[in-house]
Amino acid sequence: MTGRHMLSATERFRLGEQPTPDFIRQMRERFPVEPEIDQLFVRKMERRAGPEYSRLSLDELRNRIEAMLADLGITDYTLSDLRWFTGGVSKIQLGFTLDWDDSGRRRNERMVVRMDPNEGSNTTSRLREYELLKAFDGIVPVPRPFWLDRDARWFPEPALVYEFAEGVTKPTMTTTGQVSGMGTNFGPELRAKLAPQFMDCLAKIHTFDYAAHDFESMSTPSLGTTQNAQWQLNRALRIWEEDRCEDLPLMDVAAAWLRDNMPALDVVSMVHGDYRSGNFLFDEKAGRMTAWLDWERAHLGDRHRDLAWTTHPSFGHYSEDGSVYYICGLIPADEFYDRYTAASGLSVDPARLEYYRILNCFQIIASVAATATRVASLGKSHQDVLLTRVKGMESITGRELVRLLKGKI
Amino acid sequence: MDQTDVGLKSVVKALIDTVAPAIDPSDHLAKEQLRLAASYVDFVRQRLLLLHSRERYDLQHYRALAEQFLGFGLPLASEAVAALHSALAVAGPLASDPAAPTGRIRAAATDLAHAVATVVQAAHSQWNEPDLARRIDEAVLAATEDKFEMELLWYQPIGFDPSPRKDKTLDDFLK
């Protein structure tokens, strides 16, 4: 229902394909979110009836980079080694090497352009990513950002140019023994080296002195209120309402429970939003983390959102003998929260954790079942074929959502 | 007899044997997309003969849930309940018609799912009957669990489920 009269399924889901100004206004009124996120959602819906994504050639992208360099006053340079990267589901990623004169200093750097497709599987802010990479440089390993194209002045869509970070997301050598679970198996040696860094970085992010920075792209939720939970819930609900092509009554059950049980915020933390194995790079020989990536879902809010995400079963696995379950393939499950508290000084509240587990399931289903299908059906991204496949994750996450809700209704 | 499954198998073979070696080795995105595309075509080939049964399963799933709701004694004057009755009136004859076309079954299931979801929303936002809302929620959880078990098997060739069940097959759900 949209609040005026009941629409048929066909009428309702046509609004997601060709949103009217009235529908966009209703979404804003019903689901208020942070201003930066609100602007991005409005932009997404206003452009939804626009053209499909068509792949740019490397020559076209070279021209865009050269236009950017000219605007930046960089005239003495050599641009080489342009290539597409895989791995980015929601963002287009292109690598290149720039040999350039930076105010009299000769520099040679490998860089990455990270750009939105016409519409991606996540509607997120390049400005926010840029601000966070700058803020965390020197605190946790991150790729240094160079330039931001927040309004698609140089590139076809908003983009970020940052340093290419060396490293791998998983061991290149085969580990011995069989493990169950979908998470990365780092093996005992790497696990021992990476686990302390994993906990240390998480603690540094959650205890980051956000107040010492002036973030244009982020709003600070009020302590002791449910404002943070409301913003995050509204964000997921709005995605579900704007993007879905069919109903799933389970989501209405979950939405009702989430509305009725929003926790108050006890501490404002920087939340990474996708803190897990697969999102950090490491030097395999040294066993040293080299970069934390994918800050696009970061926000100021409740650390339990990250904790619930990081401990999600799909990111971990059991040991070879089945006796130990490793969170993200790194930390034994029965040690994780104690080690987190020791590293951060922050408590872990099981009730808040449970709330964010349910919200995370809701968000995943909204993303893989609603957004991915909508974006692929409209041909809007560079990864439509991958987005079509992720529908298969709906039932896995849905099964978990059912399990979490049982007994709470 | 239709031979679309053979056609799809040929498409996969052409993509892997002929197209893949011709791709620029430095174009990692193109290589990845070709692999995903071939894999998805093969998934469709494996599900081709089950597509009609799958649409029927969805229609029956929402019919059963709708009828369960009506057994709870929903408010008669509600617009959401009237819409549920309307959607069921279309779905019933289609479900019992062995000649019903796949497209009509799919459309009816989509409408019925919408009506069912609208009833869940109304139970929480309009009716102020907590016990009724709880019974509706519990019915949704139980029914959806079964539907997800079917979907896990449906998407098994794609490989997201780390421990697929061995005690049931898709045929058990779709028969």
XYZ file of C-alpha atoms in Angstrom:
584
model
C 0.000 0.000 0.000
C 1.235 3.535 -0.614
C -1.096 5.229 1.856
C -3.808 6.426 -0.541
C -5.417 3.337 -2.012
C -4.416 -0.257 -2.416
C -2.465 -0.897 -5.559
C -2.348 -4.149 -7.450
C 1.003 -5.945 -7.508
C 1.547 -4.809 -11.098
C 0.808 -1.164 -10.273
C 2.907 -1.298 -7.135
C 6.027 -2.736 -8.715
C 5.768 -0.494 -11.787
C 6.438 2.368 -9.365
C 9.807 0.793 -8.653
C 10.582 0.652 -12.360
C 9.256 4.098 -13.246
C 9.035 6.068 -10.002
C 6.717 9.068 -9.955
C 7.675 12.232 -8.047
C 4.861 11.411 -5.634
C 6.275 7.936 -4.959
C 9.756 9.359 -4.354
C 8.291 11.934 -1.951
C 6.395 9.204 -0.076
C 9.557 7.144 0.322
C 11.381 10.150 1.787
C 8.562 10.886 4.201
C 8.048 7.319 5.338
C 11.721 6.394 5.673
C 13.888 9.322 6.794
C 17.619 8.565 6.691
C 20.845 10.560 6.961
C 20.821 13.516 4.502
C 23.695 12.113 2.400
C 21.916 8.768 2.022
C 18.605 10.485 1.322
C 20.145 12.478 -1.545
C 21.661 9.310 -3.019
C 18.350 7.434 -2.872
C 16.495 10.326 -4.499
C 19.121 10.484 -7.251
C 18.811 6.727 -7.762
C 15.029 6.888 -8.149
C 15.048 9.987 -10.351
C 17.431 8.232 -12.738
C 15.845 4.806 -12.628
C 13.870 5.151 -15.832
C 17.064 6.232 -17.595
C 19.259 4.221 -19.962
C 20.919 0.866 -19.400
C 24.585 0.647 -18.526
C 26.812 0.166 -21.532
C 30.423 -0.711 -21.085
C 32.955 2.061 -21.595
C 36.073 1.304 -23.563
C 39.479 1.686 -21.971
C 40.144 4.527 -24.444
C 37.063 6.393 -23.207
C 38.179 5.928 -19.627
C 41.662 7.115 -20.542
C 40.079 10.283 -21.947
C 38.145 10.785 -18.700
C 41.275 10.387 -16.593
C 43.147 12.809 -18.821
C 40.336 15.352 -18.501
C 40.552 14.998 -14.710
C 44.329 15.479 -14.721
C 43.996 18.553 -16.929
C 41.450 20.074 -14.526
C 43.770 19.334 -11.628
C 46.577 21.170 -13.396
C 48.631 18.011 -13.894
C 50.149 18.336 -17.334
C 53.440 16.458 -17.078
C 52.508 12.806 -16.819
C 52.487 9.386 -18.454
C 49.346 7.296 -18.130
C 49.750 3.561 -18.717
C 48.651 0.028 -17.909
C 44.896 0.655 -17.921
C 43.009 -2.523 -17.006
C 39.687 -3.726 -15.634
C 39.534 -5.274 -12.193
C 37.191 -8.029 -11.153
C 35.797 -8.382 -7.673
C 33.708 -5.230 -7.488
C 30.070 -6.301 -7.414
C 28.520 -2.918 -6.896
C 31.288 -0.664 -8.239
C 33.289 -0.548 -11.455
C 37.010 -0.712 -10.798
C 39.764 0.181 -13.228
C 43.491 0.131 -12.568
C 46.124 2.373 -14.133
C 49.657 3.617 -13.546
C 50.447 7.330 -13.381
C 53.955 8.687 -13.667
C 53.547 12.373 -12.861
C 55.047 15.595 -11.677
C 53.480 16.595 -8.371
C 54.605 20.186 -7.761
C 58.176 19.430 -8.732
C 58.293 15.937 -7.224
C 58.333 13.008 -9.606
C 55.907 10.265 -8.584
C 55.056 6.903 -10.073
C 51.948 5.291 -8.651
C 49.492 2.547 -9.399
C 45.960 3.811 -8.893
C 42.375 2.573 -8.925
C 39.272 4.316 -10.236
C 36.255 3.163 -8.227
C 33.078 4.287 -9.938
C 29.352 3.666 -9.709
C 27.617 1.958 -12.624
C 24.327 3.608 -13.781
C 22.818 1.940 -10.744
C 24.598 -0.480 -8.450
C 23.542 -3.151 -6.007
C 24.402 -0.712 -3.194
C 23.493 2.952 -3.256
C 26.393 4.443 -1.358
C 28.452 7.615 -1.166
C 31.829 8.083 -2.824
C 32.245 11.225 -0.714
C 31.866 9.134 2.424
C 34.446 6.619 1.240
C 36.850 9.429 0.393
C 36.416 11.097 3.778
C 36.936 7.826 5.636
C 40.012 6.748 3.704
C 41.539 10.134 4.506
C 40.527 9.957 8.153
C 41.845 6.443 8.757
C 45.134 6.855 6.895
C 47.783 5.988 9.499
C 45.275 4.505 11.944
C 44.420 1.291 10.175
C 45.900 0.244 6.825
C 43.859 1.824 4.028
C 44.622 2.813 0.443
C 45.411 6.541 0.301
C 42.770 8.461 -1.648
C 43.931 10.878 -4.349
C 40.880 12.499 -5.914
C 37.110 12.505 -5.582
C 34.632 13.031 -8.401
C 31.518 13.412 -6.266
C 29.261 14.878 -8.954
C 30.467 12.925 -12.009
C 32.335 15.935 -13.315
C 35.095 13.866 -14.922
C 33.736 10.334 -14.989
C 30.311 9.136 -16.209
C 29.231 8.530 -12.597
C 30.540 9.583 -9.162
C 34.000 8.114 -8.646
C 36.970 7.921 -6.355
C 40.629 7.579 -7.337
C 42.850 5.931 -4.759
C 46.131 4.143 -4.332
C 46.384 0.556 -5.538
C 47.024 -1.532 -2.441
C 49.233 -4.581 -2.714
C 48.107 -7.865 -1.223
C 45.677 -10.733 -1.519
C 42.284 -11.395 0.068
C 42.895 -15.111 0.558
C 45.909 -17.402 0.570
C 47.160 -18.274 -2.884
C 48.620 -21.540 -1.639
C 46.233 -24.392 -1.027
C 45.654 -25.061 2.630
C 45.706 -28.594 3.858
C 42.662 -30.361 5.180
C 38.977 -29.909 4.542
C 36.902 -27.334 6.369
C 33.177 -26.723 6.256
C 31.678 -23.299 5.704
C 31.961 -20.605 3.079
C 34.575 -18.466 4.788
C 38.206 -18.070 3.832
C 40.506 -20.707 5.310
C 43.758 -18.895 6.106
C 45.434 -21.955 7.638
C 47.024 -22.048 11.121
C 50.132 -19.958 10.410
C 48.446 -17.011 8.715
C 45.543 -17.209 11.136
C 47.903 -16.691 14.063
C 49.433 -13.617 12.426
C 46.281 -12.014 11.033
C 43.869 -12.587 13.936
C 45.451 -10.026 16.309
C 45.545 -7.439 13.518
C 41.914 -8.173 12.711
C 40.841 -7.485 16.304
C 43.142 -4.491 16.661
C 41.810 -2.775 13.525
C 38.200 -3.410 14.550
C 38.879 -1.890 17.966
C 40.585 1.135 16.391
C 37.647 1.727 14.071
C 35.068 1.465 16.852
C 37.011 3.731 19.202
C 37.992 6.214 16.488
C 37.737 9.829 17.629
C 35.081 10.810 15.102
C 34.361 14.096 16.887
C 37.819 15.371 15.997
C 36.865 15.244 12.314
C 34.366 17.238 10.325
C 32.662 14.682 8.104
C 30.444 16.299 5.511
C 28.882 12.996 4.502
C 27.908 11.628 7.918
C 25.430 12.536 10.629
C 25.871 11.673 14.291
C 22.919 9.870 15.886
C 21.795 10.899 19.364
C 23.039 8.876 22.311
C 20.465 7.167 24.494
C 17.830 7.247 21.744
C 16.702 4.893 18.982
C 17.604 7.390 16.254
C 20.518 5.314 14.982
C 18.503 2.098 14.805
C 15.689 4.022 13.111
C 18.035 5.444 10.451
C 19.578 2.056 9.717
C 16.229 0.293 9.693
C 14.734 2.982 7.448
C 17.621 2.599 5.058
C 16.933 -1.125 4.685
C 13.150 -0.635 4.529
C 13.500 2.042 1.878
C 15.648 -0.225 -0.280
C 13.041 -2.959 0.070
C 10.180 -0.593 -0.795
C 11.929 1.132 -3.695
C 13.578 -1.835 -5.336
C 11.611 -5.038 -4.943
C 9.808 -6.688 -7.859
C 7.777 -9.110 -5.742
C 6.600 -9.551 -2.164
C 8.011 -11.769 0.532
C 5.680 -11.718 3.575
C 8.561 -12.792 5.835
C 10.037 -9.321 5.284
C 6.832 -7.721 6.589
C 7.005 -9.906 9.697
C 10.660 -8.971 10.201
C 9.996 -5.274 9.579
C 7.283 -5.232 12.249
C 9.595 -6.885 14.781
C 12.470 -4.532 13.949
C 10.229 -1.470 14.358
C 8.975 -2.697 17.719
C 12.376 -3.558 19.176
C 14.771 -0.779 18.218
C 17.598 -0.503 20.774
C 18.838 2.794 22.153
C 22.407 3.736 21.286
C 24.837 3.370 24.211
C 28.042 4.535 22.472
C 28.526 6.290 19.143
C 31.124 4.376 17.136
C 32.453 4.469 13.648
C 30.919 1.393 12.028
C 32.770 -0.048 9.031
C 29.652 -1.716 7.663
C 31.339 -4.668 5.927
C 34.101 -5.779 8.314
C 34.973 -9.351 7.332
C 37.522 -11.573 5.660
C 37.560 -10.810 1.955
C 37.524 -7.075 2.615
C 41.126 -6.753 3.763
C 44.295 -7.320 1.789
C 47.383 -8.862 3.305
C 50.982 -9.611 2.453
C 51.030 -13.371 2.364
C 54.736 -13.781 3.158
C 54.812 -11.350 6.052
C 51.318 -12.134 7.305
C 50.668 -8.397 7.514
C 47.449 -6.591 6.661
C 48.037 -4.014 3.932
C 44.606 -2.437 3.416
C 41.047 -2.423 4.664
C 38.680 -1.916 1.725
C 35.001 -1.332 1.022
C 34.095 1.484 3.402
C 30.990 2.337 1.435
C 28.544 1.148 4.095
C 30.348 2.885 6.963
C 28.401 5.176 9.273
C 28.384 6.593 12.768
C 26.264 4.305 14.880
C 26.124 1.103 16.881
C 29.217 -1.157 17.022
C 26.880 -4.139 17.396
C 25.993 -3.709 13.731
C 29.589 -4.553 12.802
C 29.861 -7.298 15.412
C 26.696 -8.979 14.133
C 27.993 -8.723 10.559
C 31.525 -9.930 11.274
C 30.263 -12.968 13.176
C 27.822 -13.971 10.420
C 28.118 -17.742 9.806
C 28.779 -17.354 6.085
C 32.100 -15.605 6.708
C 33.592 -18.275 8.995
C 34.318 -21.974 9.017
C 35.040 -24.918 11.296
C 38.536 -26.238 11.899
C 39.802 -29.312 10.101
C 38.713 -31.570 12.987
C 35.382 -29.763 13.420
C 36.100 -28.756 17.008
C 36.540 -24.981 16.601
C 34.470 -22.458 14.649
C 36.554 -19.525 13.439
C 34.882 -16.126 13.052
C 35.883 -14.888 9.586
C 38.280 -17.829 9.470
C 40.435 -16.129 12.113
C 39.153 -15.992 15.683
C 37.716 -18.910 17.673
C 34.056 -18.091 18.261
C 34.237 -18.586 22.034
C 37.074 -16.046 22.282
C 35.798 -13.404 19.877
C 33.781 -11.124 22.160
C 36.260 -11.291 25.052
C 39.106 -10.396 22.742
C 37.026 -7.590 21.252
C 36.277 -6.127 24.663
C 39.914 -6.451 25.707
C 41.073 -4.664 22.558
C 38.439 -1.930 22.476
C 37.304 -1.469 26.068
C 33.746 -1.687 24.748
C 31.102 -4.064 26.078
C 29.021 -6.441 23.996
C 25.285 -6.559 24.628
C 23.654 -9.819 23.436
C 20.253 -8.156 22.942
C 21.664 -5.437 20.695
C 23.704 -8.050 18.859
C 20.579 -10.069 18.178
C 18.713 -6.997 16.922
C 21.447 -6.205 14.415
C 21.691 -9.842 13.322
C 18.042 -9.623 12.317
C 18.512 -6.225 10.668
C 21.539 -7.526 8.771
C 19.507 -10.464 7.447
C 16.785 -8.043 6.378
C 19.344 -5.876 4.620
C 20.974 -8.813 2.821
C 17.629 -10.067 1.541
C 16.651 -6.556 0.447
C 19.926 -6.311 -1.426
C 20.114 -9.755 -3.059
C 16.414 -10.258 -3.750
C 15.110 -6.724 -4.325
C 17.926 -4.448 -5.517
C 19.900 -7.055 -7.446
C 16.816 -8.216 -9.362
C 15.653 -4.670 -10.060
C 19.048 -3.467 -11.260
C 19.591 -6.544 -13.455
C 16.069 -6.363 -14.883
C 16.759 -2.806 -16.001
C 20.278 -3.634 -17.246
C 21.773 -0.928 -15.060
C 25.091 -2.338 -13.956
C 28.351 -3.826 -15.161
C 27.630 -6.967 -13.133
C 24.031 -7.821 -14.072
C 24.961 -11.440 -14.666
C 26.392 -11.682 -11.165
C 23.441 -9.833 -9.627
C 21.093 -12.375 -11.201
C 22.941 -15.192 -9.465
C 22.843 -13.676 -5.973
C 19.088 -14.263 -5.817
C 20.242 -17.718 -4.719
C 21.444 -16.202 -1.419
C 17.919 -15.129 -0.471
C 16.938 -18.565 0.780
C 20.159 -19.042 2.781
C 19.784 -15.711 4.565
C 16.028 -16.146 4.750
C 16.412 -19.447 6.558
C 18.587 -17.703 9.111
C 16.091 -14.851 9.454
C 13.305 -17.343 10.171
C 15.486 -19.028 12.794
C 16.286 -15.711 14.471
C 12.657 -14.576 14.548
C 11.240 -17.828 15.882
C 10.458 -17.510 19.554
C 10.570 -13.705 19.393
C 7.171 -13.232 17.804
C 9.439 -32.332 -29.041
C 11.131 -29.218 -27.717
C 14.951 -29.400 -27.619
C 15.735 -26.125 -25.867
C 17.830 -27.966 -23.264
C 20.106 -29.202 -26.048
C 20.300 -25.668 -27.396
C 21.364 -24.307 -24.021
C 23.989 -27.009 -23.658
C 25.369 -25.973 -27.063
C 25.469 -22.331 -25.967
C 27.561 -23.250 -22.911
C 29.923 -25.332 -25.056
C 30.362 -22.492 -27.555
C 31.075 -19.978 -24.800
C 33.632 -22.179 -23.071
C 35.320 -23.822 -26.068
C 35.279 -21.026 -28.633
C 34.577 -17.641 -27.076
C 36.644 -17.934 -23.892
C 40.013 -18.503 -25.623
C 39.368 -15.478 -27.848
C 39.026 -13.041 -24.947
C 41.834 -10.592 -24.249
C 43.723 -12.296 -21.375
C 44.186 -8.949 -19.626
C 40.425 -8.288 -19.565
C 39.717 -9.990 -16.243
C 36.184 -8.613 -16.025
C 35.256 -10.095 -19.410
C 36.743 -13.466 -18.455
C 34.827 -13.478 -15.179
C 31.546 -12.475 -16.843
C 31.861 -15.163 -19.482
C 32.336 -17.790 -16.819
C 29.318 -16.500 -14.889
C 27.188 -16.276 -18.022
C 28.012 -19.833 -19.086
C 27.350 -21.079 -15.586
C 23.948 -19.364 -15.465
C 22.894 -20.752 -18.834
C 23.797 -24.209 -17.564
C 21.759 -23.570 -14.405
C 18.735 -22.644 -16.552
C 19.264 -25.827 -18.602
C 19.101 -27.889 -15.423
C 15.904 -26.172 -14.290
C 14.176 -25.807 -17.647
C 11.776 -28.716 -17.293
C 10.876 -27.690 -13.736
C 9.957 -24.055 -14.372
C 6.220 -24.700 -14.666
C 6.187 -26.821 -11.513
C 8.088 -24.096 -9.670
C 5.432 -21.487 -10.556
C 2.737 -23.882 -9.402
C 4.585 -24.446 -6.132
C 4.661 -20.682 -5.474
C 0.960 -20.345 -6.236
C 0.100 -23.224 -3.902
C 2.383 -21.812 -1.221
C 0.579 -18.476 -1.144
C -2.854 -20.107 -1.482
C -2.208 -22.225 1.587
C -0.972 -19.226 3.549
C -3.949 -17.081 2.495
C -6.418 -19.770 3.474
C -4.687 -20.225 6.804
C -5.036 -16.460 7.423
C -8.744 -16.572 6.633
C -9.133 -19.361 9.160
C -7.861 -16.977 11.864
C -10.936 -14.765 11.469
C -9.611 -11.606 9.802
C -11.575 -8.310 10.139
C -14.313 -8.478 7.514
C -14.396 -4.769 6.746
C -10.722 -4.523 5.895
C -9.644 -3.521 2.391
C -6.626 -5.831 2.730
C -8.895 -8.804 3.469
C -11.129 -7.985 0.496
C -8.032 -7.947 -1.720
C -6.972 -11.309 -0.295
C -10.358 -12.809 -1.191
C -10.109 -11.374 -4.722
C -6.622 -12.773 -5.286
C -7.680 -16.169 -3.950
C -10.718 -16.215 -6.238
C -8.367 -15.933 -9.226
C -5.749 -18.318 -7.858
C -8.103 -21.192 -6.947
C -9.369 -22.086 -10.435
C -5.875 -21.708 -11.898
C -4.386 -24.047 -9.314
C -6.928 -26.748 -10.168
C -6.618 -26.281 -13.943
C -3.877 -28.573 -15.294
C -3.884 -26.634 -18.571
C -3.327 -23.211 -16.981
C -0.470 -21.407 -18.755
C 2.722 -20.751 -16.793
C 2.480 -16.987 -17.260
C -1.004 -16.785 -15.735
C 0.040 -18.942 -12.792
C 3.017 -16.685 -12.184
C 0.875 -13.531 -12.362
C -1.679 -14.993 -9.953
C 1.064 -16.018 -7.498
C 2.553 -12.507 -7.634
C -0.853 -10.947 -6.920
C -1.564 -13.398 -4.122
C 1.848 -12.818 -2.509
C 1.097 -9.087 -2.622
C -2.280 -9.624 -0.966
C -0.753 -11.869 1.719
C 1.985 -9.311 2.445
C -0.620 -6.557 2.676
C -2.546 -8.557 5.275
C 0.653 -8.962 7.353
C 1.209 -5.194 7.155
C -2.387 -4.470 8.125
C -2.184 -6.856 11.082
C 0.684 -4.800 12.483
C -0.380 -1.301 11.517
C -4.192 -1.187 11.431
C -6.012 -3.878 13.343
C -4.690 -3.571 16.876
C -5.202 -7.271 17.606
C -1.837 -8.509 18.952
C -2.907 -12.140 19.180
C -4.064 -12.162 15.567
C -0.815 -10.503 14.456
C 1.164 -13.142 16.324
C -0.745 -16.018 14.715
C -0.258 -14.473 11.286
C 3.469 -14.013 11.896
C 3.886 -17.591 13.089
C 2.060 -18.897 10.027
C 4.357 -16.872 7.753
C 7.489 -18.142 9.491
C 6.418 -21.780 9.238
C 5.337 -21.562 5.604
C 8.381 -19.561 4.518
C 10.742 -22.054 6.072
C 9.341 -24.730 3.774
C 9.568 -22.432 0.748
C 13.200 -21.652 1.495
C 13.998 -25.370 1.778
C 12.661 -25.747 -1.760
C 14.609 -22.691 -2.987
C 17.853 -23.946 -1.456
C 17.515 -27.040 -3.605
C 16.437 -24.944 -6.592
C 19.606 -22.855 -6.470
C 21.882 -25.741 -5.505
C 23.663 -25.827 -8.895
C 24.807 -22.233 -8.282
C 26.522 -23.410 -5.123
C 25.742 -20.917 -2.356
C 24.573 -23.514 0.157
C 27.648 -24.918 1.961
C 25.792 -27.991 3.220
C 22.953 -28.921 0.870
C 20.438 -31.370 2.249
C 20.569 -34.938 1.017
C 17.304 -36.278 2.431
C 14.983 -34.417 0.037
C 15.004 -33.544 -3.639
C 13.347 -30.791 -5.602
C 10.809 -33.323 -6.835
C 9.681 -33.873 -3.251
C 8.676 -30.211 -3.079
C 7.446 -29.668 -6.629
C 5.376 -32.819 -7.135
